[in-house]
JSON list of C-alpha atoms in Angstrom, two decimals:
[
{"chain": "A", "resi": 12, "resn": "UNK", "atom": "CA", "xyz": [2.51, 26.97, -58.85]},
{"chain": "A", "resi": 13, "resn": "UNK", "atom": "CA", "xyz": [0.06, 26.57, -55.94]},
{"chain": "A", "resi": 14, "resn": "UNK", "atom": "CA", "xyz": [1.11, 22.99, -55.50]},
{"chain": "A", "resi": 15, "resn": "UNK", "atom": "CA", "xyz": [4.80, 23.86, -55.35]},
{"chain": "A", "resi": 16, "resn": "UNK", "atom": "CA", "xyz": [4.12, 26.67, -52.79]},
{"chain": "A", "resi": 17, "resn": "UNK", "atom": "CA", "xyz": [2.05, 24.26, -50.58]},
{"chain": "A", "resi": 18, "resn": "UNK", "atom": "CA", "xyz": [4.86, 21.68, -50.64]},
{"chain": "A", "resi": 19, "resn": "UNK", "atom": "CA", "xyz": [7.37, 24.28, -49.78]},
{"chain": "A", "resi": 20, "resn": "UNK", "atom": "CA", "xyz": [5.31, 25.54, -46.85]},
{"chain": "A", "resi": 21, "resn": "UNK", "atom": "CA", "xyz": [4.87, 21.98, -45.59]},
{"chain": "A", "resi": 22, "resn": "UNK", "atom": "CA", "xyz": [8.63, 21.36, -45.85]},
{"chain": "A", "resi": 23, "resn": "UNK", "atom": "CA", "xyz": [9.36, 24.57, -43.84]},
{"chain": "A", "resi": 24, "resn": "UNK", "atom": "CA", "xyz": [6.93, 23.53, -41.10]},
{"chain": "A", "resi": 25, "resn": "UNK", "atom": "CA", "xyz": [8.39, 20.09, -40.88]},
{"chain": "A", "resi": 26, "resn": "UNK", "atom": "CA", "xyz": [11.92, 21.46, -40.62]},
{"chain": "A", "resi": 27, "resn": "UNK", "atom": "CA", "xyz": [10.89, 23.88, -37.90]},
{"chain": "A", "resi": 28, "resn": "UNK", "atom": "CA", "xyz": [9.44, 21.16, -35.75]},
{"chain": "A", "resi": 29, "resn": "UNK", "atom": "CA", "xyz": [11.65, 19.50, -33.09]},
{"chain": "A", "resi": 30, "resn": "UNK", "atom": "CA", "xyz": [13.00, 16.06, -34.06]},
{"chain": "A", "resi": 31, "resn": "UNK", "atom": "CA", "xyz": [10.92, 14.44, -31.29]},
{"chain": "A", "resi": 32, "resn": "UNK", "atom": "CA", "xyz": [7.73, 15.71, -32.94]},
{"chain": "A", "resi": 33, "resn": "UNK", "atom": "CA", "xyz": [8.57, 13.83, -36.13]},
{"chain": "A", "resi": 34, "resn": "UNK", "atom": "CA", "xyz": [9.38, 10.57, -34.33]},
{"chain": "A", "resi": 35, "resn": "UNK", "atom": "CA", "xyz": [7.10, 7.63, -33.85]},
{"chain": "A", "resi": 36, "resn": "UNK", "atom": "CA", "xyz": [7.42, 6.18, -30.35]},
{"chain": "A", "resi": 37, "resn": "UNK", "atom": "CA", "xyz": [5.60, 3.49, -28.45]},
{"chain": "A", "resi": 38, "resn": "UNK", "atom": "CA", "xyz": [5.72, 2.40, -24.77]},
{"chain": "A", "resi": 39, "resn": "UNK", "atom": "CA", "xyz": [3.62, -0.21, -23.01]},
{"chain": "A", "resi": 40, "resn": "UNK", "atom": "CA", "xyz": [3.79, -1.43, -19.37]},
{"chain": "A", "resi": 41, "resn": "UNK", "atom": "CA", "xyz": [1.99, -3.58, -16.88]},
{"chain": "A", "resi": 42, "resn": "UNK", "atom": "CA", "xyz": [2.46, -3.64, -13.16]},
{"chain": "A", "resi": 43, "resn": "UNK", "atom": "CA", "xyz": [0.98, -4.03, -9.66]},
{"chain": "A", "resi": 44, "resn": "UNK", "atom": "CA", "xyz": [0.00, -1.13, -7.43]},
{"chain": "A", "resi": 45, "resn": "UNK", "atom": "CA", "xyz": [-0.26, -1.66, -3.66]},
{"chain": "A", "resi": 46, "resn": "UNK", "atom": "CA", "xyz": [-3.31, 0.57, -2.79]},
{"chain": "A", "resi": 47, "resn": "UNK", "atom": "CA", "xyz": [-3.92, 1.84, 0.67]},
{"chain": "A", "resi": 48, "resn": "UNK", "atom": "CA", "xyz": [-7.34, 3.64, 1.12]},
{"chain": "A", "resi": 49, "resn": "UNK", "atom": "CA", "xyz": [-8.62, 6.17, 3.51]},
{"chain": "A", "resi": 50, "resn": "UNK", "atom": "CA", "xyz": [-11.60, 8.50, 3.66]},
{"chain": "A", "resi": 51, "resn": "UNK", "atom": "CA", "xyz": [-15.43, 7.99, 3.63]},
{"chain": "A", "resi": 52, "resn": "UNK", "atom": "CA", "xyz": [-18.36, 7.54, 1.33]},
{"chain": "A", "resi": 53, "resn": "UNK", "atom": "CA", "xyz": [-22.13, 7.78, 1.52]},
{"chain": "A", "resi": 54, "resn": "UNK", "atom": "CA", "xyz": [-25.19, 7.43, -0.69]},
{"chain": "A", "resi": 55, "resn": "UNK", "atom": "CA", "xyz": [-28.25, 9.69, -0.24]},
{"chain": "A", "resi": 56, "resn": "UNK", "atom": "CA", "xyz": [-26.96, 10.82, 3.11]},
{"chain": "A", "resi": 57, "resn": "UNK", "atom": "CA", "xyz": [-29.01, 13.02, 5.56]},
{"chain": "A", "resi": 58, "resn": "UNK", "atom": "CA", "xyz": [-26.09, 13.91, 7.84]},
{"chain": "A", "resi": 59, "resn": "UNK", "atom": "CA", "xyz": [-22.45, 13.33, 8.23]},
{"chain": "A", "resi": 60, "resn": "UNK", "atom": "CA", "xyz": [-23.15, 10.37, 10.51]},
{"chain": "A", "resi": 61, "resn": "UNK", "atom": "CA", "xyz": [-24.33, 8.49, 7.40]},
{"chain": "A", "resi": 62, "resn": "UNK", "atom": "CA", "xyz": [-20.85, 8.56, 5.95]},
{"chain": "A", "resi": 63, "resn": "UNK", "atom": "CA", "xyz": [-19.01, 5.29, 6.18]},
{"chain": "A", "resi": 64, "resn": "UNK", "atom": "CA", "xyz": [-15.35, 5.64, 7.14]},
{"chain": "A", "resi": 65, "resn": "UNK", "atom": "CA", "xyz": [-13.49, 3.21, 4.89]},
{"chain": "A", "resi": 66, "resn": "UNK", "atom": "CA", "xyz": [-10.95, 2.13, 7.55]},
{"chain": "A", "resi": 67, "resn": "UNK", "atom": "CA", "xyz": [-12.77, 2.57, 10.82]},
{"chain": "A", "resi": 68, "resn": "UNK", "atom": "CA", "xyz": [-16.25, 1.47, 9.87]},
{"chain": "A", "resi": 69, "resn": "UNK", "atom": "CA", "xyz": [-15.82, -0.71, 6.76]},
{"chain": "A", "resi": 70, "resn": "UNK", "atom": "CA", "xyz": [-12.55, -2.27, 7.73]},
{"chain": "A", "resi": 71, "resn": "UNK", "atom": "CA", "xyz": [-10.88, -1.72, 4.36]},
{"chain": "A", "resi": 72, "resn": "UNK", "atom": "CA", "xyz": [-7.15, -2.48, 4.19]},
{"chain": "A", "resi": 73, "resn": "UNK", "atom": "CA", "xyz": [-4.42, -2.34, 1.62]},
{"chain": "A", "resi": 74, "resn": "UNK", "atom": "CA", "xyz": [-5.05, -4.21, -1.62]},
{"chain": "A", "resi": 75, "resn": "UNK", "atom": "CA", "xyz": [-2.80, -5.00, -4.65]},
{"chain": "A", "resi": 76, "resn": "UNK", "atom": "CA", "xyz": [-4.25, -4.63, -8.15]},
{"chain": "A", "resi": 77, "resn": "UNK", "atom": "CA", "xyz": [-2.84, -4.93, -11.63]},
{"chain": "A", "resi": 78, "resn": "UNK", "atom": "CA", "xyz": [-2.56, -1.77, -13.77]},
{"chain": "A", "resi": 79, "resn": "UNK", "atom": "CA", "xyz": [-1.56, -1.16, -17.38]},
{"chain": "A", "resi": 80, "resn": "UNK", "atom": "CA", "xyz": [-0.72, 1.79, -19.67]},
{"chain": "A", "resi": 81, "resn": "UNK", "atom": "CA", "xyz": [0.33, 2.51, -23.18]},
{"chain": "A", "resi": 82, "resn": "UNK", "atom": "CA", "xyz": [1.73, 5.63, -24.89]},
{"chain": "A", "resi": 83, "resn": "UNK", "atom": "CA", "xyz": [1.88, 6.30, -28.57]},
{"chain": "A", "resi": 84, "resn": "UNK", "atom": "CA", "xyz": [3.87, 9.26, -29.75]},
{"chain": "A", "resi": 85, "resn": "UNK", "atom": "CA", "xyz": [2.82, 10.41, -33.25]},
{"chain": "A", "resi": 86, "resn": "UNK", "atom": "CA", "xyz": [4.13, 12.98, -35.73]},
{"chain": "A", "resi": 87, "resn": "UNK", "atom": "CA", "xyz": [2.37, 16.32, -35.62]},
{"chain": "A", "resi": 88, "resn": "UNK", "atom": "CA", "xyz": [-1.04, 15.07, -34.38]},
{"chain": "A", "resi": 89, "resn": "UNK", "atom": "CA", "xyz": [-1.58, 14.61, -30.61]},
{"chain": "A", "resi": 90, "resn": "UNK", "atom": "CA", "xyz": [0.16, 11.86, -28.81]},
{"chain": "A", "resi": 91, "resn": "UNK", "atom": "CA", "xyz": [-2.09, 9.29, -27.06]},
{"chain": "A", "resi": 92, "resn": "UNK", "atom": "CA", "xyz": [-1.77, 7.93, -23.51]},
{"chain": "A", "resi": 93, "resn": "UNK", "atom": "CA", "xyz": [-4.05, 5.10, -22.41]},
{"chain": "A", "resi": 94, "resn": "UNK", "atom": "CA", "xyz": [-4.20, 3.84, -18.81]},
{"chain": "A", "resi": 95, "resn": "UNK", "atom": "CA", "xyz": [-6.31, 1.29, -16.87]},
{"chain": "A", "resi": 96, "resn": "UNK", "atom": "CA", "xyz": [-6.41, 1.31, -13.04]},
{"chain": "A", "resi": 97, "resn": "UNK", "atom": "CA", "xyz": [-8.65, -1.29, -11.49]},
{"chain": "A", "resi": 98, "resn": "UNK", "atom": "CA", "xyz": [-9.47, -0.54, -7.81]},
{"chain": "A", "resi": 99, "resn": "UNK", "atom": "CA", "xyz": [-11.55, -2.70, -5.39]},
{"chain": "A", "resi": 100, "resn": "UNK", "atom": "CA", "xyz": [-11.72, -2.85, -1.61]},
{"chain": "A", "resi": 101, "resn": "UNK", "atom": "CA", "xyz": [-13.81, -4.96, 0.71]},
{"chain": "A", "resi": 102, "resn": "UNK", "atom": "CA", "xyz": [-14.02, -5.54, 4.44]},
{"chain": "A", "resi": 103, "resn": "UNK", "atom": "CA", "xyz": [-16.17, -6.21, 7.41]},
{"chain": "A", "resi": 104, "resn": "UNK", "atom": "CA", "xyz": [-16.99, -3.70, 10.22]},
{"chain": "A", "resi": 105, "resn": "UNK", "atom": "CA", "xyz": [-19.70, -1.88, 12.06]},
{"chain": "A", "resi": 106, "resn": "UNK", "atom": "CA", "xyz": [-20.81, 1.63, 13.13]},
{"chain": "A", "resi": 107, "resn": "UNK", "atom": "CA", "xyz": [-21.67, 2.83, 16.63]},
{"chain": "A", "resi": 108, "resn": "UNK", "atom": "CA", "xyz": [-24.81, 4.63, 15.29]},
{"chain": "A", "resi": 109, "resn": "UNK", "atom": "CA", "xyz": [-27.59, 3.86, 12.84]},
{"chain": "A", "resi": 110, "resn": "UNK", "atom": "CA", "xyz": [-26.71, 5.00, 9.40]},
{"chain": "A", "resi": 111, "resn": "UNK", "atom": "CA", "xyz": [-28.51, 5.41, 6.09]},
{"chain": "A", "resi": 112, "resn": "UNK", "atom": "CA", "xyz": [-27.14, 4.19, 2.77]},
{"chain": "A", "resi": 113, "resn": "UNK", "atom": "CA", "xyz": [-29.57, 4.88, -0.06]},
{"chain": "A", "resi": 114, "resn": "UNK", "atom": "CA", "xyz": [-33.08, 3.77, 0.92]},
{"chain": "A", "resi": 115, "resn": "UNK", "atom": "CA", "xyz": [-31.87, 1.46, 3.69]},
{"chain": "A", "resi": 116, "resn": "UNK", "atom": "CA", "xyz": [-31.14, 2.27, 7.31]},
{"chain": "A", "resi": 117, "resn": "UNK", "atom": "CA", "xyz": [-28.55, -0.03, 8.90]},
{"chain": "A", "resi": 118, "resn": "UNK", "atom": "CA", "xyz": [-28.51, -0.89, 12.59]},
{"chain": "A", "resi": 119, "resn": "UNK", "atom": "CA", "xyz": [-25.79, 0.33, 14.97]},
{"chain": "A", "resi": 120, "resn": "UNK", "atom": "CA", "xyz": [-23.23, -2.09, 16.43]},
{"chain": "A", "resi": 121, "resn": "UNK", "atom": "CA", "xyz": [-24.17, -4.88, 14.01]},
{"chain": "A", "resi": 122, "resn": "UNK", "atom": "CA", "xyz": [-21.49, -6.16, 11.69]},
{"chain": "A", "resi": 123, "resn": "UNK", "atom": "CA", "xyz": [-21.81, -5.39, 7.91]},
{"chain": "A", "resi": 124, "resn": "UNK", "atom": "CA", "xyz": [-19.85, -6.40, 4.90]},
{"chain": "A", "resi": 125, "resn": "UNK", "atom": "CA", "xyz": [-19.06, -3.84, 2.24]},
{"chain": "A", "resi": 126, "resn": "UNK", "atom": "CA", "xyz": [-17.28, -3.55, -1.07]},
{"chain": "A", "resi": 127, "resn": "UNK", "atom": "CA", "xyz": [-16.16, -0.48, -3.07]},
{"chain": "A", "resi": 128, "resn": "UNK", "atom": "CA", "xyz": [-15.16, -0.72, -6.73]},
{"chain": "A", "resi": 129, "resn": "UNK", "atom": "CA", "xyz": [-13.60, 2.39, -8.38]},
{"chain": "A", "resi": 130, "resn": "UNK", "atom": "CA", "xyz": [-12.17, 1.22, -11.76]},
{"chain": "A", "resi": 131, "resn": "UNK", "atom": "CA", "xyz": [-10.64, 4.04, -13.80]},
{"chain": "A", "resi": 132, "resn": "UNK", "atom": "CA", "xyz": [-9.81, 4.24, -17.44]},
{"chain": "A", "resi": 133, "resn": "UNK", "atom": "CA", "xyz": [-7.89, 7.18, -18.89]},
{"chain": "A", "resi": 134, "resn": "UNK", "atom": "CA", "xyz": [-7.42, 8.53, -22.39]},
{"chain": "A", "resi": 135, "resn": "UNK", "atom": "CA", "xyz": [-5.07, 11.49, -22.76]},
{"chain": "A", "resi": 136, "resn": "UNK", "atom": "CA", "xyz": [-4.19, 13.55, -25.80]},
{"chain": "A", "resi": 137, "resn": "UNK", "atom": "CA", "xyz": [-1.06, 15.61, -25.37]},
{"chain": "A", "resi": 138, "resn": "UNK", "atom": "CA", "xyz": [1.83, 17.44, -27.05]},
{"chain": "A", "resi": 139, "resn": "UNK", "atom": "CA", "xyz": [5.45, 17.79, -26.02]},
{"chain": "A", "resi": 140, "resn": "UNK", "atom": "CA", "xyz": [6.47, 21.39, -25.15]},
{"chain": "A", "resi": 141, "resn": "UNK", "atom": "CA", "xyz": [8.58, 22.63, -28.14]},
{"chain": "A", "resi": 142, "resn": "UNK", "atom": "CA", "xyz": [12.28, 23.13, -27.67]},
{"chain": "A", "resi": 143, "resn": "UNK", "atom": "CA", "xyz": [12.41, 21.68, -24.09]},
{"chain": "A", "resi": 144, "resn": "UNK", "atom": "CA", "xyz": [14.67, 18.87, -25.20]},
{"chain": "A", "resi": 145, "resn": "UNK", "atom": "CA", "xyz": [16.92, 21.18, -27.15]},
{"chain": "A", "resi": 146, "resn": "UNK", "atom": "CA", "xyz": [17.25, 23.61, -24.22]},
{"chain": "A", "resi": 147, "resn": "UNK", "atom": "CA", "xyz": [18.13, 20.71, -21.87]},
{"chain": "A", "resi": 148, "resn": "UNK", "atom": "CA", "xyz": [20.40, 18.80, -24.23]},
{"chain": "A", "resi": 149, "resn": "UNK", "atom": "CA", "xyz": [17.85, 16.05, -24.50]},
{"chain": "A", "resi": 150, "resn": "UNK", "atom": "CA", "xyz": [17.64, 15.34, -20.78]},
{"chain": "A", "resi": 151, "resn": "UNK", "atom": "CA", "xyz": [14.18, 16.80, -20.02]},
{"chain": "A", "resi": 152, "resn": "UNK", "atom": "CA", "xyz": [10.91, 16.53, -21.93]},
{"chain": "A", "resi": 153, "resn": "UNK", "atom": "CA", "xyz": [7.56, 18.20, -20.87]},
{"chain": "A", "resi": 154, "resn": "UNK", "atom": "CA", "xyz": [4.16, 17.06, -22.04]},
{"chain": "A", "resi": 155, "resn": "UNK", "atom": "CA", "xyz": [0.82, 19.00, -21.65]},
{"chain": "A", "resi": 156, "resn": "UNK", "atom": "CA", "xyz": [-2.68, 17.89, -22.68]},
{"chain": "A", "resi": 157, "resn": "UNK", "atom": "CA", "xyz": [-6.15, 16.89, -21.81]},
{"chain": "A", "resi": 158, "resn": "UNK", "atom": "CA", "xyz": [-7.24, 13.60, -20.09]},
{"chain": "A", "resi": 159, "resn": "UNK", "atom": "CA", "xyz": [-10.61, 12.02, -20.14]},
{"chain": "A", "resi": 160, "resn": "UNK", "atom": "CA", "xyz": [-11.26, 9.63, -17.25]},
{"chain": "A", "resi": 161, "resn": "UNK", "atom": "CA", "xyz": [-14.00, 7.06, -17.16]},
{"chain": "A", "resi": 162, "resn": "UNK", "atom": "CA", "xyz": [-14.88, 5.93, -13.71]},
{"chain": "A", "resi": 163, "resn": "UNK", "atom": "CA", "xyz": [-16.95, 2.77, -13.00]},
{"chain": "A", "resi": 164, "resn": "UNK", "atom": "CA", "xyz": [-18.06, 3.01, -9.36]},
{"chain": "A", "resi": 165, "resn": "UNK", "atom": "CA", "xyz": [-20.05, 0.51, -7.28]},
{"chain": "A", "resi": 166, "resn": "UNK", "atom": "CA", "xyz": [-20.62, 0.62, -3.54]},
{"chain": "A", "resi": 167, "resn": "UNK", "atom": "CA", "xyz": [-22.30, -2.25, -1.63]},
{"chain": "A", "resi": 168, "resn": "UNK", "atom": "CA", "xyz": [-23.27, -2.78, 2.02]},
{"chain": "A", "resi": 169, "resn": "UNK", "atom": "CA", "xyz": [-24.75, -6.06, 3.32]},
{"chain": "A", "resi": 170, "resn": "UNK", "atom": "CA", "xyz": [-25.77, -6.62, 6.96]},
{"chain": "A", "resi": 171, "resn": "UNK", "atom": "CA", "xyz": [-26.50, -10.40, 7.15]},
{"chain": "A", "resi": 172, "resn": "UNK", "atom": "CA", "xyz": [-27.81, -10.39, 10.72]},
{"chain": "A", "resi": 173, "resn": "UNK", "atom": "CA", "xyz": [-30.60, -7.99, 9.85]},
{"chain": "A", "resi": 174, "resn": "UNK", "atom": "CA", "xyz": [-31.07, -8.92, 6.21]},
{"chain": "A", "resi": 175, "resn": "UNK", "atom": "CA", "xyz": [-30.49, -5.31, 5.15]},
{"chain": "A", "resi": 176, "resn": "UNK", "atom": "CA", "xyz": [-28.51, -4.63, 1.98]},
{"chain": "A", "resi": 177, "resn": "UNK", "atom": "CA", "xyz": [-28.10, -1.83, -0.47]},
{"chain": "A", "resi": 178, "resn": "UNK", "atom": "CA", "xyz": [-25.85, -0.95, -3.46]},
{"chain": "A", "resi": 179, "resn": "UNK", "atom": "CA", "xyz": [-25.21, 1.96, -5.82]},
{"chain": "A", "resi": 180, "resn": "UNK", "atom": "CA", "xyz": [-23.59, 1.87, -9.24]},
{"chain": "A", "resi": 181, "resn": "UNK", "atom": "CA", "xyz": [-22.55, 4.86, -11.41]},
{"chain": "A", "resi": 182, "resn": "UNK", "atom": "CA", "xyz": [-20.43, 5.61, -14.44]},
{"chain": "A", "resi": 183, "resn": "UNK", "atom": "CA", "xyz": [-18.75, 8.94, -14.40]},
{"chain": "A", "resi": 184, "resn": "UNK", "atom": "CA", "xyz": [-16.90, 10.81, -17.18]},
{"chain": "A", "resi": 185, "resn": "UNK", "atom": "CA", "xyz": [-14.35, 13.29, -15.92]},
{"chain": "A", "resi": 186, "resn": "UNK", "atom": "CA", "xyz": [-12.33, 15.67, -18.00]},
{"chain": "A", "resi": 187, "resn": "UNK", "atom": "CA", "xyz": [-8.90, 16.44, -16.53]},
{"chain": "A", "resi": 188, "resn": "UNK", "atom": "CA", "xyz": [-5.74, 18.39, -17.26]},
{"chain": "A", "resi": 189, "resn": "UNK", "atom": "CA", "xyz": [-2.65, 16.27, -17.88]},
{"chain": "A", "resi": 190, "resn": "UNK", "atom": "CA", "xyz": [1.05, 17.14, -17.42]},
{"chain": "A", "resi": 191, "resn": "UNK", "atom": "CA", "xyz": [4.10, 14.88, -17.66]},
{"chain": "A", "resi": 192, "resn": "UNK", "atom": "CA", "xyz": [7.84, 15.35, -17.20]},
{"chain": "A", "resi": 193, "resn": "UNK", "atom": "CA", "xyz": [10.47, 12.89, -18.27]},
{"chain": "A", "resi": 194, "resn": "UNK", "atom": "CA", "xyz": [14.01, 13.36, -16.91]},
{"chain": "A", "resi": 195, "resn": "UNK", "atom": "CA", "xyz": [16.90, 11.24, -18.34]},
{"chain": "A", "resi": 196, "resn": "UNK", "atom": "CA", "xyz": [20.33, 12.52, -17.31]},
{"chain": "A", "resi": 197, "resn": "UNK", "atom": "CA", "xyz": [21.82, 9.24, -18.42]},
{"chain": "A", "resi": 198, "resn": "UNK", "atom": "CA", "xyz": [20.64, 6.77, -21.04]},
{"chain": "A", "resi": 199, "resn": "UNK", "atom": "CA", "xyz": [20.03, 3.85, -18.66]},
{"chain": "A", "resi": 200, "resn": "UNK", "atom": "CA", "xyz": [17.92, 5.55, -16.01]},
{"chain": "A", "resi": 201, "resn": "UNK", "atom": "CA", "xyz": [14.98, 8.00, -16.10]},
{"chain": "A", "resi": 202, "resn": "UNK", "atom": "CA", "xyz": [12.48, 9.69, -13.89]},
{"chain": "A", "resi": 203, "resn": "UNK", "atom": "CA", "xyz": [8.86, 10.18, -14.96]},
{"chain": "A", "resi": 204, "resn": "UNK", "atom": "CA", "xyz": [6.50, 12.56, -13.17]},
{"chain": "A", "resi": 205, "resn": "UNK", "atom": "CA", "xyz": [2.83, 12.69, -14.08]},
{"chain": "A", "resi": 206, "resn": "UNK", "atom": "CA", "xyz": [-0.18, 14.66, -12.86]},
{"chain": "A", "resi": 207, "resn": "UNK", "atom": "CA", "xyz": [-3.90, 14.67, -13.71]},
{"chain": "A", "resi": 208, "resn": "UNK", "atom": "CA", "xyz": [-6.23, 17.19, -12.07]},
{"chain": "A", "resi": 209, "resn": "UNK", "atom": "CA", "xyz": [-9.68, 18.79, -12.16]},
{"chain": "A", "resi": 210, "resn": "UNK", "atom": "CA", "xyz": [-11.98, 20.40, -9.64]},
{"chain": "A", "resi": 211, "resn": "UNK", "atom": "CA", "xyz": [-15.61, 21.44, -10.25]},
{"chain": "A", "resi": 212, "resn": "UNK", "atom": "CA", "xyz": [-18.96, 21.69, -8.40]},
{"chain": "A", "resi": 213, "resn": "UNK", "atom": "CA", "xyz": [-17.78, 19.90, -5.22]},
{"chain": "A", "resi": 214, "resn": "UNK", "atom": "CA", "xyz": [-15.82, 17.30, -7.13]},
{"chain": "A", "resi": 215, "resn": "UNK", "atom": "CA", "xyz": [-12.02, 16.93, -7.18]},
{"chain": "A", "resi": 216, "resn": "UNK", "atom": "CA", "xyz": [-9.81, 14.42, -8.88]},
{"chain": "A", "resi": 217, "resn": "UNK", "atom": "CA", "xyz": [-5.99, 14.54, -8.27]},
{"chain": "A", "resi": 218, "resn": "UNK", "atom": "CA", "xyz": [-3.73, 11.76, -9.56]},
{"chain": "A", "resi": 219, "resn": "UNK", "atom": "CA", "xyz": [0.04, 12.01, -9.06]},
{"chain": "A", "resi": 220, "resn": "UNK", "atom": "CA", "xyz": [2.68, 9.51, -10.18]},
{"chain": "A", "resi": 221, "resn": "UNK", "atom": "CA", "xyz": [6.48, 9.35, -9.67]},
{"chain": "A", "resi": 222, "resn": "UNK", "atom": "CA", "xyz": [8.25, 6.54, -11.57]},
{"chain": "A", "resi": 223, "resn": "UNK", "atom": "CA", "xyz": [11.89, 5.63, -11.67]},
{"chain": "A", "resi": 224, "resn": "UNK", "atom": "CA", "xyz": [12.73, 3.58, -14.75]},
{"chain": "A", "resi": 225, "resn": "UNK", "atom": "CA", "xyz": [15.81, 1.45, -15.56]},
{"chain": "A", "resi": 226, "resn": "UNK", "atom": "CA", "xyz": [16.61, -0.19, -18.93]},
{"chain": "A", "resi": 227, "resn": "UNK", "atom": "CA", "xyz": [17.18, -3.89, -18.56]},
{"chain": "A", "resi": 228, "resn": "UNK", "atom": "CA", "xyz": [18.07, -5.00, -22.05]},
{"chain": "A", "resi": 229, "resn": "UNK", "atom": "CA", "xyz": [17.21, -3.57, -25.45]},
{"chain": "A", "resi": 230, "resn": "UNK", "atom": "CA", "xyz": [13.66, -2.00, -25.36]},
{"chain": "A", "resi": 231, "resn": "UNK", "atom": "CA", "xyz": [12.75, -3.77, -22.02]},
{"chain": "A", "resi": 232, "resn": "UNK", "atom": "CA", "xyz": [12.64, -1.69, -18.78]},
{"chain": "A", "resi": 233, "resn": "UNK", "atom": "CA", "xyz": [11.64, -2.12, -15.14]},
{"chain": "A", "resi": 234, "resn": "UNK", "atom": "CA", "xyz": [10.16, 0.64, -12.99]},
{"chain": "A", "resi": 235, "resn": "UNK", "atom": "CA", "xyz": [9.28, 1.35, -9.40]},
{"chain": "A", "resi": 236, "resn": "UNK", "atom": "CA", "xyz": [7.38, 4.35, -8.06]},
{"chain": "A", "resi": 237, "resn": "UNK", "atom": "CA", "xyz": [4.65, 5.88, -5.93]},
{"chain": "A", "resi": 238, "resn": "UNK", "atom": "CA", "xyz": [1.09, 6.79, -6.88]},
{"chain": "A", "resi": 239, "resn": "UNK", "atom": "CA", "xyz": [-1.26, 9.09, -4.96]},
{"chain": "A", "resi": 240, "resn": "UNK", "atom": "CA", "xyz": [-4.94, 9.82, -5.64]},
{"chain": "A", "resi": 241, "resn": "UNK", "atom": "CA", "xyz": [-7.13, 12.36, -3.87]},
{"chain": "A", "resi": 242, "resn": "UNK", "atom": "CA", "xyz": [-10.79, 12.02, -5.02]},
{"chain": "A", "resi": 243, "resn": "UNK", "atom": "CA", "xyz": [-13.79, 13.98, -3.75]},
{"chain": "A", "resi": 244, "resn": "UNK", "atom": "CA", "xyz": [-17.13, 12.91, -5.32]},
{"chain": "A", "resi": 245, "resn": "UNK", "atom": "CA", "xyz": [-20.46, 14.75, -5.16]},
{"chain": "A", "resi": 246, "resn": "UNK", "atom": "CA", "xyz": [-22.47, 13.23, -8.02]},
{"chain": "A", "resi": 247, "resn": "UNK", "atom": "CA", "xyz": [-25.47, 10.91, -8.59]},
{"chain": "A", "resi": 248, "resn": "UNK", "atom": "CA", "xyz": [-26.40, 11.19, -4.86]},
{"chain": "A", "resi": 249, "resn": "UNK", "atom": "CA", "xyz": [-22.98, 9.88, -3.93]},
{"chain": "A", "resi": 250, "resn": "UNK", "atom": "CA", "xyz": [-20.76, 11.84, -1.63]},
{"chain": "A", "resi": 251, "resn": "UNK", "atom": "CA", "xyz": [-17.36, 10.88, -0.49]},
{"chain": "A", "resi": 252, "resn": "UNK", "atom": "CA", "xyz": [-13.72, 11.73, -0.03]},
{"chain": "A", "resi": 253, "resn": "UNK", "atom": "CA", "xyz": [-11.20, 9.01, -0.89]},
{"chain": "A", "resi": 254, "resn": "UNK", "atom": "CA", "xyz": [-7.45, 9.00, -0.83]},
{"chain": "A", "resi": 255, "resn": "UNK", "atom": "CA", "xyz": [-5.49, 6.05, -2.22]},
{"chain": "A", "resi": 256, "resn": "UNK", "atom": "CA", "xyz": [-1.68, 5.83, -2.17]},
{"chain": "A", "resi": 257, "resn": "UNK", "atom": "CA", "xyz": [1.09, 3.34, -2.28]},
{"chain": "A", "resi": 258, "resn": "UNK", "atom": "CA", "xyz": [4.09, 1.91, -4.17]},
{"chain": "A", "resi": 259, "resn": "UNK", "atom": "CA", "xyz": [3.92, 0.19, -7.52]},
{"chain": "A", "resi": 260, "resn": "UNK", "atom": "CA", "xyz": [6.21, -1.97, -9.72]},
{"chain": "A", "resi": 261, "resn": "UNK", "atom": "CA", "xyz": [6.12, -2.10, -13.50]},
{"chain": "A", "resi": 262, "resn": "UNK", "atom": "CA", "xyz": [7.73, -3.86, -16.43]},
{"chain": "A", "resi": 263, "resn": "UNK", "atom": "CA", "xyz": [7.44, -3.03, -20.11]},
{"chain": "A", "resi": 264, "resn": "UNK", "atom": "CA", "xyz": [9.17, -2.01, -23.27]},
{"chain": "A", "resi": 265, "resn": "UNK", "atom": "CA", "xyz": [9.62, 1.19, -25.20]},
{"chain": "A", "resi": 266, "resn": "UNK", "atom": "CA", "xyz": [10.70, 2.00, -28.77]}
]
């Protein structure tokens, strides 16, 4: 009797779930993001004059990097969203004043080379909001969940004429909120909106994506969009504020 009751309850729960919750879906995409940086960064700074402006002082410019992502939609248990975002900038510049970076003081008006690596790897667990698809006749879907971001950061400064150099590496683990909206008024085209955000103890991570997708043939699609990141770091003696934005192109397939 107990076994029959358990089976009946399970059947009722499954029937009550939206059809999308019972479906198995998979999407994978690779692309290129044109990243334009701005902001500043410092390591063990004593004053604001120690901050290195990424454009004015370091001479950083737009860079294009590959990115990749994969989504797995599962029945009942949380869906999984994986994403890799490599980021690296380098340049040559100078500052009009002496500045400290870590244990090293660099001379004013002397050229230095610098590099900033900020690779990001995301793992999100999320659920679709129930009945959204039904209420919108299948044209809108809303996802909510939690995102864990792993950040591999490395900042390097080298002043060849003086022989001064310094670097700092750190690995950060950042929990974030995740929200996504998929809008598909017609079968061939769709608009994806994504947001990841957290703020705590002087740190802020904001990541926004707008993606326009078009089906090419069968499961294959192409996409174009815009991505914007606003990052404020105050951890491991690293202080900085960094904004990165620009267009991206993707191709992939979905089932």
